[in-house]
CSV table of C-alpha atoms in Angstrom, one decimal:
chain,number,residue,atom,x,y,z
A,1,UNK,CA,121.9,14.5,211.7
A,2,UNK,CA,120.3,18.0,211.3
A,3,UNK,CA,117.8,19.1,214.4
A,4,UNK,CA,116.1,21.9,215.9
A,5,UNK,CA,114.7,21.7,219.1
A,6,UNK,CA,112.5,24.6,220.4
A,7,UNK,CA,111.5,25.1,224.0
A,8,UNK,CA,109.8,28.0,226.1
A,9,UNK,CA,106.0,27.9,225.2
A,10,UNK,CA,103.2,27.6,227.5
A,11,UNK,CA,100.5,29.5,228.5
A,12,UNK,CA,100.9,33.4,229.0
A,13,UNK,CA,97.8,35.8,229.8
A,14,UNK,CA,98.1,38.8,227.5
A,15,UNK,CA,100.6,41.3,228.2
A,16,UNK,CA,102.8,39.0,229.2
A,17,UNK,CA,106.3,37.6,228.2
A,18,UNK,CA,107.6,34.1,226.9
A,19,UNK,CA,111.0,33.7,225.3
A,20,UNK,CA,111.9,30.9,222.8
A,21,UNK,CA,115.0,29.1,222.2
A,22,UNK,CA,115.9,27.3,219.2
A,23,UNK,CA,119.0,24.4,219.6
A,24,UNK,CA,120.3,23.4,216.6
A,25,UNK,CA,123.0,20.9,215.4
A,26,UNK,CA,124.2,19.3,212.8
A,27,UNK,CA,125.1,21.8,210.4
A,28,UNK,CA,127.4,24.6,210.6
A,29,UNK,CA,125.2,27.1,212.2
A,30,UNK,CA,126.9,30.7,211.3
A,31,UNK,CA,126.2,29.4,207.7
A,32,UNK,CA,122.3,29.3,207.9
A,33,UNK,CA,119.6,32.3,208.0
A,34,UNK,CA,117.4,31.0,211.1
A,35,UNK,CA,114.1,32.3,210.6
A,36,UNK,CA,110.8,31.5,213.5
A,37,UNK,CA,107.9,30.8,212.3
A,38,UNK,CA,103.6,30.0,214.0
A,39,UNK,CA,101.0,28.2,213.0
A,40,UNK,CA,97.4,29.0,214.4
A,41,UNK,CA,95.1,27.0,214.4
A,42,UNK,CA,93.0,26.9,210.5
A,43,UNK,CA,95.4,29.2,209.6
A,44,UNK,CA,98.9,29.1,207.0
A,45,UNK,CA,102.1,29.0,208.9
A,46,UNK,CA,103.8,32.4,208.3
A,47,UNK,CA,106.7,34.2,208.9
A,48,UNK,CA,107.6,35.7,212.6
A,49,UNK,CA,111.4,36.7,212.2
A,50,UNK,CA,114.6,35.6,211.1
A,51,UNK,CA,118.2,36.4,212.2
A,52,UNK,CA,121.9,35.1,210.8
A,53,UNK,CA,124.3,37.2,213.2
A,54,UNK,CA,127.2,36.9,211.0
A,55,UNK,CA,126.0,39.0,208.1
A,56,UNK,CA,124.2,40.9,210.6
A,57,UNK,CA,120.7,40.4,208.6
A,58,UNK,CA,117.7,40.5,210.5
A,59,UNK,CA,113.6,40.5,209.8
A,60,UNK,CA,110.1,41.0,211.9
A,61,UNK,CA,107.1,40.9,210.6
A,62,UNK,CA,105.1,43.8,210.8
A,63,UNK,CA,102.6,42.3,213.5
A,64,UNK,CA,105.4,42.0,216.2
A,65,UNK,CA,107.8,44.7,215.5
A,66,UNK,CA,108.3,46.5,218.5
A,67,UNK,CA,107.4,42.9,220.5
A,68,UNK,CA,109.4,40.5,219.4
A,69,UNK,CA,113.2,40.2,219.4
A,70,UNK,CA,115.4,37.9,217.7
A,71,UNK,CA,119.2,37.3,218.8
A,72,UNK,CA,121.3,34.9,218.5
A,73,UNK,CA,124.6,32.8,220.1
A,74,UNK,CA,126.9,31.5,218.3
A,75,UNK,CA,129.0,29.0,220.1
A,76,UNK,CA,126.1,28.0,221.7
A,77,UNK,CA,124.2,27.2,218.1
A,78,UNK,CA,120.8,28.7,219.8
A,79,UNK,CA,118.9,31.3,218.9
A,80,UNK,CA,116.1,33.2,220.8
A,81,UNK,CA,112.5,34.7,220.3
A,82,UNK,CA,111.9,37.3,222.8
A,83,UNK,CA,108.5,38.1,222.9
A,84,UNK,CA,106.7,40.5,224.5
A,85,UNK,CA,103.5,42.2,225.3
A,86,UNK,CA,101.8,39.5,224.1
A,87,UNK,CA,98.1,39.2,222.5
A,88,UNK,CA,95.5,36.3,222.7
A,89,UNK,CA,95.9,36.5,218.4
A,90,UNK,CA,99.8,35.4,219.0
A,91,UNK,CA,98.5,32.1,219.9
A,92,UNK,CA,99.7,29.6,217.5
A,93,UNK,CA,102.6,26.4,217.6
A,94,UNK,CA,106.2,28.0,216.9
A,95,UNK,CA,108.2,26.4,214.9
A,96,UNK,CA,111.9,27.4,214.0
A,97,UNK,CA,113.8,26.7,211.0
A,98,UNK,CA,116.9,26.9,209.2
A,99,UNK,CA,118.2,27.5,205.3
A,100,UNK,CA,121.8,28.0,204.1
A,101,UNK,CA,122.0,31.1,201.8
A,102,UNK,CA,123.7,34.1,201.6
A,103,UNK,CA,121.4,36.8,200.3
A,104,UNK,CA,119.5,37.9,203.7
A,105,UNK,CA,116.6,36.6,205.9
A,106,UNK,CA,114.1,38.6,203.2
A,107,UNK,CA,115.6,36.8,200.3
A,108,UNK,CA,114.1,33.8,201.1
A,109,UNK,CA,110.4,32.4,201.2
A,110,UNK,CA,108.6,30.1,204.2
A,111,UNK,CA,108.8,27.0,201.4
A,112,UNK,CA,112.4,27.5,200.9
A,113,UNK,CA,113.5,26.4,204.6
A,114,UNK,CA,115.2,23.4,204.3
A,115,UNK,CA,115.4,22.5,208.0
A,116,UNK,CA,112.7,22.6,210.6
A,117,UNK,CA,112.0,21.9,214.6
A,118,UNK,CA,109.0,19.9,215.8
A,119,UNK,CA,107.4,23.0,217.2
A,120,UNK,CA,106.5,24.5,220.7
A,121,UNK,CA,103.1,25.7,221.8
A,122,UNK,CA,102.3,29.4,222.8
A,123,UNK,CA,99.2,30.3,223.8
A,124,UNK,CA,98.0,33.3,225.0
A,125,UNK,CA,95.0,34.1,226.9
A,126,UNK,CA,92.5,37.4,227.2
């Protein structure tokens, strides 16, 4: 049975740190493009980052370059959100999520994840 189970949210004030793990299992993990994704409230989910260490491709989007950082490990199947500097308009559920490909994280849209976590909560206050 495929899973993902995130942990690490919570409440923050702004400026402050969080980091996210992502456990997954089921699937061969060095085979899949893990990508994170948030969902604020009234808003679409969209894209945060996605990493696949073994072809070395990574992606941020533009609003937490320089914040965020995405690694992963291996032979523990986990990956990890870093985040940093945090603002009250990075509130929003995290989700993480996985799809098998081979074409990097930027080849592949939100809708095209095949695999997905229950989600963890970040909020972020001014």
């Amino acid at each position: 049975e495929v899973q993902l189970v995130e942990s690490g949210g919570g409440l923050v004030q702004a400026g402050g740190s969080l980091r996210l793990s992502c456990a997954a299992s089921g699937f061969t993990f060095d085979d899949y493009y893990i990508g994170w994704f948030r969902q604020a409230p009234g808003k679409e989910r969209e894209g945060v980052s996605c990493i696949r260490e073994s072809d070395g491709s990574t992606y941020y989007d533009d609003s937490v370059k320089g914040r965020f950082t995405m690694s992963s490990d291996i032979a523990k199947s986990t990956v990890y959100l870093q985040m940093s500097s945090l603002k009250p308009e990075d509130t929003a559920v995290y989700y993480c999520a996985a799809i098998r490909g081979f074409y990097g994280c930027s080849a592949y849209g939100i809708h095209e994840y095949r695999y997905w976590g229950q989600g963890t909560q970040v909020t972020v206050s001014s």
